[in-house]
Amino acid sequence: MTNAKKAAAIKALDYIRDGQIIGVGTGSTTAYFIEALSAYKHRIEGVVASSVATAKALKALGLPLMELNDVNKIDLYIDGADEINDRLEMIKGGGGALTREKILATASAQFICIADPSKQVKLLGRFPIAVEVIPMARSFVARALVKWGAFPEYRVGFVTDNGNVIIDCYQVDCSDPLAVETAFKALPGVVDCGMFAKRKADVWLSGA
Ligand code: 5RP
C-alpha cells in the first residue's frame, strides 16, 4: 500500500492555495505528504504540526513552522487515518497523536484525509479506539470503559506528547460513532479519543 499512500499524499498538494496555513498530521502517510510539501515551502504562509515528530520533520525540511496559538485559522488540515467509513468518519490515533490531531482538524476550514484503500471500512471499530488519559486517572478510566462495554488495554511504555497515557479500546460497538466519541470524552480524566465523528474529513484521498 506504499504506492497508494504516496499517491494520496501527492494528490493532497492539489488542494493547497498560495499563502495558506496548512495543518499537518502524523504517521507514515503524512510523512510522504511532508516530503512533497517541501516543494511548496515558499508558496505557503506556514505549517502547524500535530506532533513533536511532525514538527521535527517539517523543521528539517525548512518548512515555516508556526504554533496554533499564533495563527487565527488553519486553511487546510492533511492527515491519515486508521479506519474511514463512507461518511468520512474515522478512527485515528494509532500513532498516539490523536488529541493534537483533533484540535488541528477542528481548527481547520477543510480536512483532507489521506488514507490508502485498506483503511476503508463499512463499520468502524475493528481498529481499537485510542483514549488519551491523564496518568493518575488511568485505572479509573479503564474501569469506566469496561462498564461501558469496551475492552481497554493500556499502551505500555507509551507517553503522548502531552505527557499522558493511552488506553486502546477493543470491541467497541461503533454503529453510532458520534455517541461513542461523546461518551468517551465525557469521562473525567479523558483528554480525547481517536474517534473522529464530530469533526470528520471533508475529502478522502485513497491514492488508488
Ligand atoms: C496517528 C494517526 C495516523 O494518522 C494513523 O495512525 C494513520 O497512520 P499511517 O498513515 O501510518 O497509516 O492517527 O495518531
PDB file of C-alpha atoms and ligand atoms in Angstrom:
ATOM      1  CA  MET A   1       0.000   0.000   0.000  1.00  0.00           C
ATOM      2  CA  THR A   2       3.081   2.234  -0.025  1.00  0.00           C
ATOM      3  CA  ASN A   3       2.274   3.426  -3.550  1.00  0.00           C
ATOM      4  CA  ALA A   4      -1.305   4.327  -2.628  1.00  0.00           C
ATOM      5  CA  LYS A   5      -0.103   6.158   0.500  1.00  0.00           C
ATOM      6  CA  LYS A   6       2.358   8.152  -1.579  1.00  0.00           C
ATOM      7  CA  ALA A   7      -0.179   8.838  -4.356  1.00  0.00           C
ATOM      8  CA  ALA A   8      -2.774  10.066  -1.829  1.00  0.00           C
ATOM      9  CA  ALA A   9      -0.190  12.312  -0.192  1.00  0.00           C
ATOM     10  CA  ILE A  10       0.868  13.837  -3.504  1.00  0.00           C
ATOM     11  CA  LYS A  11      -2.758  14.338  -4.612  1.00  0.00           C
ATOM     12  CA  ALA A  12      -3.342  16.390  -1.441  1.00  0.00           C
ATOM     13  CA  LEU A  13      -0.987  19.048  -2.832  1.00  0.00           C
ATOM     14  CA  ASP A  14      -3.718  19.957  -5.378  1.00  0.00           C
ATOM     15  CA  TYR A  15      -5.814  21.398  -2.539  1.00  0.00           C
ATOM     16  CA  ILE A  16      -3.178  23.896  -1.418  1.00  0.00           C
ATOM     17  CA  ARG A  17      -3.539  27.544  -2.435  1.00  0.00           C
ATOM     18  CA  ASP A  18      -0.810  30.198  -2.215  1.00  0.00           C
ATOM     19  CA  GLY A  19      -0.476  31.925   1.155  1.00  0.00           C
ATOM     20  CA  GLN A  20      -2.331  29.268   3.122  1.00  0.00           C
ATOM     21  CA  ILE A  21      -1.584  27.881   6.570  1.00  0.00           C
ATOM     22  CA  ILE A  22      -1.517  24.084   6.473  1.00  0.00           C
ATOM     23  CA  GLY A  23      -2.087  21.782   9.438  1.00  0.00           C
ATOM     24  CA  VAL A  24      -0.033  18.623   9.184  1.00  0.00           C
ATOM     25  CA  GLY A  25      -0.940  15.257  10.736  1.00  0.00           C
ATOM     26  CA  THR A  26       1.194  12.384  11.941  1.00  0.00           C
ATOM     27  CA  GLY A  27       2.050   8.948  10.560  1.00  0.00           C
ATOM     28  CA  SER A  28       3.595   7.160   7.606  1.00  0.00           C
ATOM     29  CA  THR A  29       1.147   8.541   5.000  1.00  0.00           C
ATOM     30  CA  THR A  30       1.627  12.063   6.314  1.00  0.00           C
ATOM     31  CA  ALA A  31       5.390  11.537   6.101  1.00  0.00           C
ATOM     32  CA  TYR A  32       5.029  11.291   2.313  1.00  0.00           C
ATOM     33  CA  PHE A  33       2.976  14.487   2.367  1.00  0.00           C
ATOM     34  CA  ILE A  34       5.634  16.338   4.373  1.00  0.00           C
ATOM     35  CA  GLU A  35       8.271  15.280   1.883  1.00  0.00           C
ATOM     36  CA  ALA A  36       6.159  16.518  -1.057  1.00  0.00           C
ATOM     37  CA  LEU A  37       5.207  19.721   0.750  1.00  0.00           C
ATOM     38  CA  SER A  38       8.810  20.887   0.889  1.00  0.00           C
ATOM     39  CA  ALA A  39       8.456  21.954  -2.793  1.00  0.00           C
ATOM     40  CA  TYR A  40       5.720  24.364  -1.652  1.00  0.00           C
ATOM     41  CA  LYS A  41       7.631  25.999   1.197  1.00  0.00           C
ATOM     42  CA  HIS A  42       7.872  29.401  -0.496  1.00  0.00           C
ATOM     43  CA  ARG A  43       4.213  29.433  -1.545  1.00  0.00           C
ATOM     44  CA  ILE A  44       2.519  28.771   1.805  1.00  0.00           C
ATOM     45  CA  GLU A  45       2.417  31.058   4.820  1.00  0.00           C
ATOM     46  CA  GLY A  46       3.105  28.372   7.347  1.00  0.00           C
ATOM     47  CA  VAL A  47       2.606  24.875   8.718  1.00  0.00           C
ATOM     48  CA  VAL A  48       1.231  23.811  12.089  1.00  0.00           C
ATOM     49  CA  ALA A  49       2.289  20.382  13.396  1.00  0.00           C
ATOM     50  CA  SER A  50       0.096  17.808  15.148  1.00  0.00           C
ATOM     51  CA  SER A  51       3.003  16.175  16.972  1.00  0.00           C
ATOM     52  CA  VAL A  52       6.593  16.631  18.054  1.00  0.00           C
ATOM     53  CA  ALA A  53       7.675  14.100  15.390  1.00  0.00           C
ATOM     54  CA  THR A  54       5.879  16.016  12.637  1.00  0.00           C
ATOM     55  CA  ALA A  55       7.287  19.346  13.861  1.00  0.00           C
ATOM     56  CA  LYS A  56      10.776  17.864  13.688  1.00  0.00           C
ATOM     57  CA  ALA A  57      10.243  16.570  10.143  1.00  0.00           C
ATOM     58  CA  LEU A  58       8.769  19.887   8.959  1.00  0.00           C
ATOM     59  CA  LYS A  59      11.617  21.842  10.501  1.00  0.00           C
ATOM     60  CA  ALA A  60      14.255  19.566   8.989  1.00  0.00           C
ATOM     61  CA  LEU A  61      12.899  20.378   5.527  1.00  0.00           C
ATOM     62  CA  GLY A  62      12.898  24.119   6.215  1.00  0.00           C
ATOM     63  CA  LEU A  63       9.110  24.477   6.201  1.00  0.00           C
ATOM     64  CA  PRO A  64       7.821  27.591   8.038  1.00  0.00           C
ATOM     65  CA  LEU A  65       6.673  26.068  11.326  1.00  0.00           C
ATOM     66  CA  MET A  66       4.049  28.017  13.312  1.00  0.00           C
ATOM     67  CA  GLU A  67       2.246  27.475  16.614  1.00  0.00           C
ATOM     68  CA  LEU A  68      -1.545  27.159  16.712  1.00  0.00           C
ATOM     69  CA  ASN A  69      -1.593  29.916  19.349  1.00  0.00           C
ATOM     70  CA  ASP A  70      -0.010  32.311  16.854  1.00  0.00           C
ATOM     71  CA  VAL A  71      -2.423  31.820  13.960  1.00  0.00           C
ATOM     72  CA  ASN A  72      -6.041  32.882  13.568  1.00  0.00           C
ATOM     73  CA  LYS A  73      -7.035  29.903  11.464  1.00  0.00           C
ATOM     74  CA  ILE A  74      -5.764  26.903   9.568  1.00  0.00           C
ATOM     75  CA  ASP A  75      -6.921  26.681   5.955  1.00  0.00           C
ATOM     76  CA  LEU A  76      -6.292  23.010   5.366  1.00  0.00           C
ATOM     77  CA  TYR A  77      -5.568  20.005   7.553  1.00  0.00           C
ATOM     78  CA  ILE A  78      -3.934  16.959   5.951  1.00  0.00           C
ATOM     79  CA  ASP A  79      -3.726  13.715   7.895  1.00  0.00           C
ATOM     80  CA  GLY A  80      -4.028   9.936   7.639  1.00  0.00           C
ATOM     81  CA  ALA A  81      -6.444   7.560   9.357  1.00  0.00           C
ATOM     82  CA  ASP A  82      -6.535   4.037  10.724  1.00  0.00           C
ATOM     83  CA  GLU A  83     -10.104   3.455   9.535  1.00  0.00           C
ATOM     84  CA  ILE A  84     -12.520   5.548   7.458  1.00  0.00           C
ATOM     85  CA  ASN A  85     -16.171   4.866   6.605  1.00  0.00           C
ATOM     86  CA  ASP A  86     -18.463   6.074   3.803  1.00  0.00           C
ATOM     87  CA  ARG A  87     -19.486   9.119   5.854  1.00  0.00           C
ATOM     88  CA  LEU A  88     -15.808  10.046   6.257  1.00  0.00           C
ATOM     89  CA  GLU A  89     -15.896   9.420   9.983  1.00  0.00           C
ATOM     90  CA  MET A  90     -12.589   7.987  11.125  1.00  0.00           C
ATOM     91  CA  ILE A  91     -10.674   6.164  13.785  1.00  0.00           C
ATOM     92  CA  LYS A  92      -7.264   7.742  14.261  1.00  0.00           C
ATOM     93  CA  GLY A  93      -4.619   7.614  16.946  1.00  0.00           C
ATOM     94  CA  GLY A  94      -2.621   4.525  16.034  1.00  0.00           C
ATOM     95  CA  GLY A  95       0.416   6.752  16.456  1.00  0.00           C
ATOM     96  CA  GLY A  96      -0.921   8.256  19.681  1.00  0.00           C
ATOM     97  CA  ALA A  97      -1.134  11.833  18.371  1.00  0.00           C
ATOM     98  CA  LEU A  98      -4.941  11.930  18.384  1.00  0.00           C
ATOM     99  CA  THR A  99      -5.512  14.884  20.734  1.00  0.00           C
ATOM    100  CA  ARG A 100      -3.403  17.394  18.839  1.00  0.00           C
ATOM    101  CA  GLU A 101      -4.684  15.933  15.573  1.00  0.00           C
ATOM    102  CA  LYS A 102      -8.277  16.527  16.631  1.00  0.00           C
ATOM    103  CA  ILE A 103      -7.500  20.076  17.751  1.00  0.00           C
ATOM    104  CA  LEU A 104      -5.926  20.927  14.394  1.00  0.00           C
ATOM    105  CA  ALA A 105      -8.658  19.155  12.413  1.00  0.00           C
ATOM    106  CA  THR A 106     -11.331  21.102  14.299  1.00  0.00           C
ATOM    107  CA  ALA A 107      -9.472  24.389  13.893  1.00  0.00           C
ATOM    108  CA  SER A 108      -9.181  23.884  10.127  1.00  0.00           C
ATOM    109  CA  ALA A 109     -11.526  25.082   7.417  1.00  0.00           C
ATOM    110  CA  GLN A 110     -11.034  21.852   5.451  1.00  0.00           C
ATOM    111  CA  PHE A 111      -9.836  18.374   6.438  1.00  0.00           C
ATOM    112  CA  ILE A 112      -8.325  16.204   3.709  1.00  0.00           C
ATOM    113  CA  CYS A 113      -7.830  12.603   4.809  1.00  0.00           C
ATOM    114  CA  ILE A 114      -5.070  10.717   3.013  1.00  0.00           C
ATOM    115  CA  ALA A 115      -5.592   7.024   3.684  1.00  0.00           C
ATOM    116  CA  ASP A 116      -4.948   4.095   1.360  1.00  0.00           C
ATOM    117  CA  PRO A 117      -7.868   1.791   0.386  1.00  0.00           C
ATOM    118  CA  SER A 118      -7.023  -0.763   3.108  1.00  0.00           C
ATOM    119  CA  LYS A 119      -8.307   1.771   5.660  1.00  0.00           C
ATOM    120  CA  GLN A 120     -11.856   1.798   4.242  1.00  0.00           C
ATOM    121  CA  VAL A 121     -14.481   0.015   6.367  1.00  0.00           C
ATOM    122  CA  LYS A 122     -18.245  -0.346   6.355  1.00  0.00           C
ATOM    123  CA  LEU A 123     -18.387  -0.171  10.143  1.00  0.00           C
ATOM    124  CA  LEU A 124     -15.732   1.478  12.292  1.00  0.00           C
ATOM    125  CA  GLY A 125     -14.337  -0.387  15.284  1.00  0.00           C
ATOM    126  CA  ARG A 126     -12.090  -3.216  14.246  1.00  0.00           C
ATOM    127  CA  PHE A 127      -9.145  -0.931  14.899  1.00  0.00           C
ATOM    128  CA  PRO A 128      -9.033  -0.080  18.627  1.00  0.00           C
ATOM    129  CA  ILE A 129     -10.079   3.370  19.746  1.00  0.00           C
ATOM    130  CA  ALA A 130      -7.181   5.105  21.442  1.00  0.00           C
ATOM    131  CA  VAL A 131      -8.154   7.103  24.511  1.00  0.00           C
ATOM    132  CA  GLU A 132      -5.666   9.670  25.859  1.00  0.00           C
ATOM    133  CA  VAL A 133      -5.867   9.762  29.648  1.00  0.00           C
ATOM    134  CA  ILE A 134      -4.253  11.836  32.396  1.00  0.00           C
ATOM    135  CA  PRO A 135      -1.908   9.314  34.117  1.00  0.00           C
ATOM    136  CA  MET A 136      -3.471   9.480  37.619  1.00  0.00           C
ATOM    137  CA  ALA A 137      -6.884   8.585  36.158  1.00  0.00           C
ATOM    138  CA  ARG A 138      -5.700   5.555  34.188  1.00  0.00           C
ATOM    139  CA  SER A 139      -7.294   2.781  36.285  1.00  0.00           C
ATOM    140  CA  PHE A 140     -10.446   4.764  36.996  1.00  0.00           C
ATOM    141  CA  VAL A 141     -10.979   5.434  33.278  1.00  0.00           C
ATOM    142  CA  ALA A 142     -10.174   1.816  32.353  1.00  0.00           C
ATOM    143  CA  ARG A 143     -12.850   0.582  34.804  1.00  0.00           C
ATOM    144  CA  ALA A 144     -15.367   3.076  33.420  1.00  0.00           C
ATOM    145  CA  LEU A 145     -14.600   1.882  29.885  1.00  0.00           C
ATOM    146  CA  VAL A 146     -15.190  -1.743  30.930  1.00  0.00           C
ATOM    147  CA  LYS A 147     -18.547  -0.751  32.433  1.00  0.00           C
ATOM    148  CA  TRP A 148     -19.327   0.961  29.152  1.00  0.00           C
ATOM    149  CA  GLY A 149     -18.730  -2.334  27.312  1.00  0.00           C
ATOM    150  CA  ALA A 150     -15.249  -1.816  25.906  1.00  0.00           C
ATOM    151  CA  PHE A 151     -12.150  -3.987  26.357  1.00  0.00           C
ATOM    152  CA  PRO A 152      -9.441  -1.498  27.375  1.00  0.00           C
ATOM    153  CA  GLU A 153      -5.739  -2.218  27.058  1.00  0.00           C
ATOM    154  CA  TYR A 154      -3.061   0.072  28.483  1.00  0.00           C
ATOM    155  CA  ARG A 155      -0.463   1.012  25.823  1.00  0.00           C
ATOM    156  CA  VAL A 156       2.555   0.052  27.931  1.00  0.00           C
ATOM    157  CA  GLY A 157       5.569   2.341  27.807  1.00  0.00           C
ATOM    158  CA  PHE A 158       3.911   4.955  25.627  1.00  0.00           C
ATOM    159  CA  VAL A 159       3.697   8.597  26.710  1.00  0.00           C
ATOM    160  CA  THR A 160       1.927  11.137  24.497  1.00  0.00           C
ATOM    161  CA  ASP A 161       3.395  14.491  23.505  1.00  0.00           C
ATOM    162  CA  ASN A 162       1.128  15.942  26.218  1.00  0.00           C
ATOM    163  CA  GLY A 163       2.622  13.722  28.946  1.00  0.00           C
ATOM    164  CA  ASN A 164      -0.391  11.421  29.136  1.00  0.00           C
ATOM    165  CA  VAL A 165      -1.022   7.694  28.639  1.00  0.00           C
ATOM    166  CA  ILE A 166      -3.081   5.830  26.050  1.00  0.00           C
ATOM    167  CA  ILE A 167      -5.727   3.197  26.668  1.00  0.00           C
ATOM    168  CA  ASP A 168      -6.676   1.294  23.488  1.00  0.00           C
ATOM    169  CA  CYS A 169     -10.298   0.161  23.477  1.00  0.00           C
ATOM    170  CA  TYR A 170     -11.208  -3.020  21.631  1.00  0.00           C
ATOM    171  CA  GLN A 171     -14.585  -4.423  20.587  1.00  0.00           C
ATOM    172  CA  VAL A 172     -16.408  -1.126  20.839  1.00  0.00           C
ATOM    173  CA  ASP A 173     -19.828  -1.015  19.177  1.00  0.00           C
ATOM    174  CA  CYS A 174     -19.309   1.849  16.723  1.00  0.00           C
ATOM    175  CA  SER A 175     -22.697   1.752  14.999  1.00  0.00           C
ATOM    176  CA  ASP A 176     -23.136   5.320  16.299  1.00  0.00           C
ATOM    177  CA  PRO A 177     -19.638   6.854  16.092  1.00  0.00           C
ATOM    178  CA  LEU A 178     -20.697  10.248  17.452  1.00  0.00           C
ATOM    179  CA  ALA A 179     -22.270   8.597  20.521  1.00  0.00           C
ATOM    180  CA  VAL A 180     -19.024   6.712  21.197  1.00  0.00           C
ATOM    181  CA  GLU A 181     -16.946   9.868  20.848  1.00  0.00           C
ATOM    182  CA  THR A 182     -19.277  11.829  23.101  1.00  0.00           C
ATOM    183  CA  ALA A 183     -19.388   9.110  25.782  1.00  0.00           C
ATOM    184  CA  PHE A 184     -15.625   8.589  25.884  1.00  0.00           C
ATOM    185  CA  LYS A 185     -14.887  12.302  26.012  1.00  0.00           C
ATOM    186  CA  ALA A 186     -17.325  12.774  28.883  1.00  0.00           C
ATOM    187  CA  LEU A 187     -15.314  10.532  31.252  1.00  0.00           C
ATOM    188  CA  PRO A 188     -13.324  12.619  33.759  1.00  0.00           C
ATOM    189  CA  GLY A 189      -9.614  12.017  33.133  1.00  0.00           C
ATOM    190  CA  VAL A 190     -10.057  11.510  29.394  1.00  0.00           C
ATOM    191  CA  VAL A 191      -8.337  14.181  27.329  1.00  0.00           C
ATOM    192  CA  ASP A 192      -9.692  12.956  23.993  1.00  0.00           C
ATOM    193  CA  CYS A 193     -10.238   9.822  21.959  1.00  0.00           C
ATOM    194  CA  GLY A 194      -9.373   8.605  18.470  1.00  0.00           C
ATOM    195  CA  MET A 195     -12.957   8.596  17.190  1.00  0.00           C
ATOM    196  CA  PHE A 196     -13.337  11.453  14.694  1.00  0.00           C
ATOM    197  CA  ALA A 197     -17.089  11.705  14.165  1.00  0.00           C
ATOM    198  CA  LYS A 198     -17.850  15.247  15.262  1.00  0.00           C
ATOM    199  CA  ARG A 199     -15.052  16.640  13.093  1.00  0.00           C
ATOM    200  CA  LYS A 200     -14.896  14.160  10.235  1.00  0.00           C
ATOM    201  CA  ALA A 201     -12.977  14.569   6.985  1.00  0.00           C
ATOM    202  CA  ASP A 202     -14.330  16.744   4.172  1.00  0.00           C
ATOM    203  CA  VAL A 203     -12.437  14.860   1.478  1.00  0.00           C
ATOM    204  CA  TRP A 204     -10.905  11.392   1.371  1.00  0.00           C
ATOM    205  CA  LEU A 205      -7.995  10.690  -0.982  1.00  0.00           C
ATOM    206  CA  SER A 206      -7.203   6.967  -1.218  1.00  0.00           C
ATOM    207  CA  GLY A 207      -4.408   7.175  -3.768  1.00  0.00           C
ATOM    208  CA  ALA A 208      -5.988   4.261  -5.670  1.00  0.00           C
TER     209      ALA A 208
HETATM  210  C1  5RP B   1      -1.605   8.974  14.248  1.00  0.00           C
HETATM  211  C2  5RP B   1      -2.722   8.784  13.283  1.00  0.00           C
HETATM  212  C3  5RP B   1      -2.370   8.382  11.893  1.00  0.00           C
HETATM  213  O1  5RP B   1      -2.951   9.274  11.007  1.00  0.00           O
HETATM  214  C4  5RP B   1      -2.904   6.991  11.639  1.00  0.00           C
HETATM  215  O2  5RP B   1      -2.399   6.118  12.618  1.00  0.00           O
HETATM  216  C5  5RP B   1      -2.538   6.503  10.240  1.00  0.00           C
HETATM  217  O3  5RP B   1      -1.163   6.291  10.167  1.00  0.00           O
HETATM  218  P1  5RP B   1      -0.441   5.768   8.856  1.00  0.00           P
HETATM  219  O4  5RP B   1      -0.524   6.854   7.845  1.00  0.00           O
HETATM  220  O5  5RP B   1       0.969   5.484   9.305  1.00  0.00           O
HETATM  221  O6  5RP B   1      -1.143   4.515   8.388  1.00  0.00           O
HETATM  222  O7  5RP B   1      -3.864   8.959  13.586  1.00  0.00           O
HETATM  223  O8  5RP B   1      -2.075   9.292  15.537  1.00  0.00           O
END
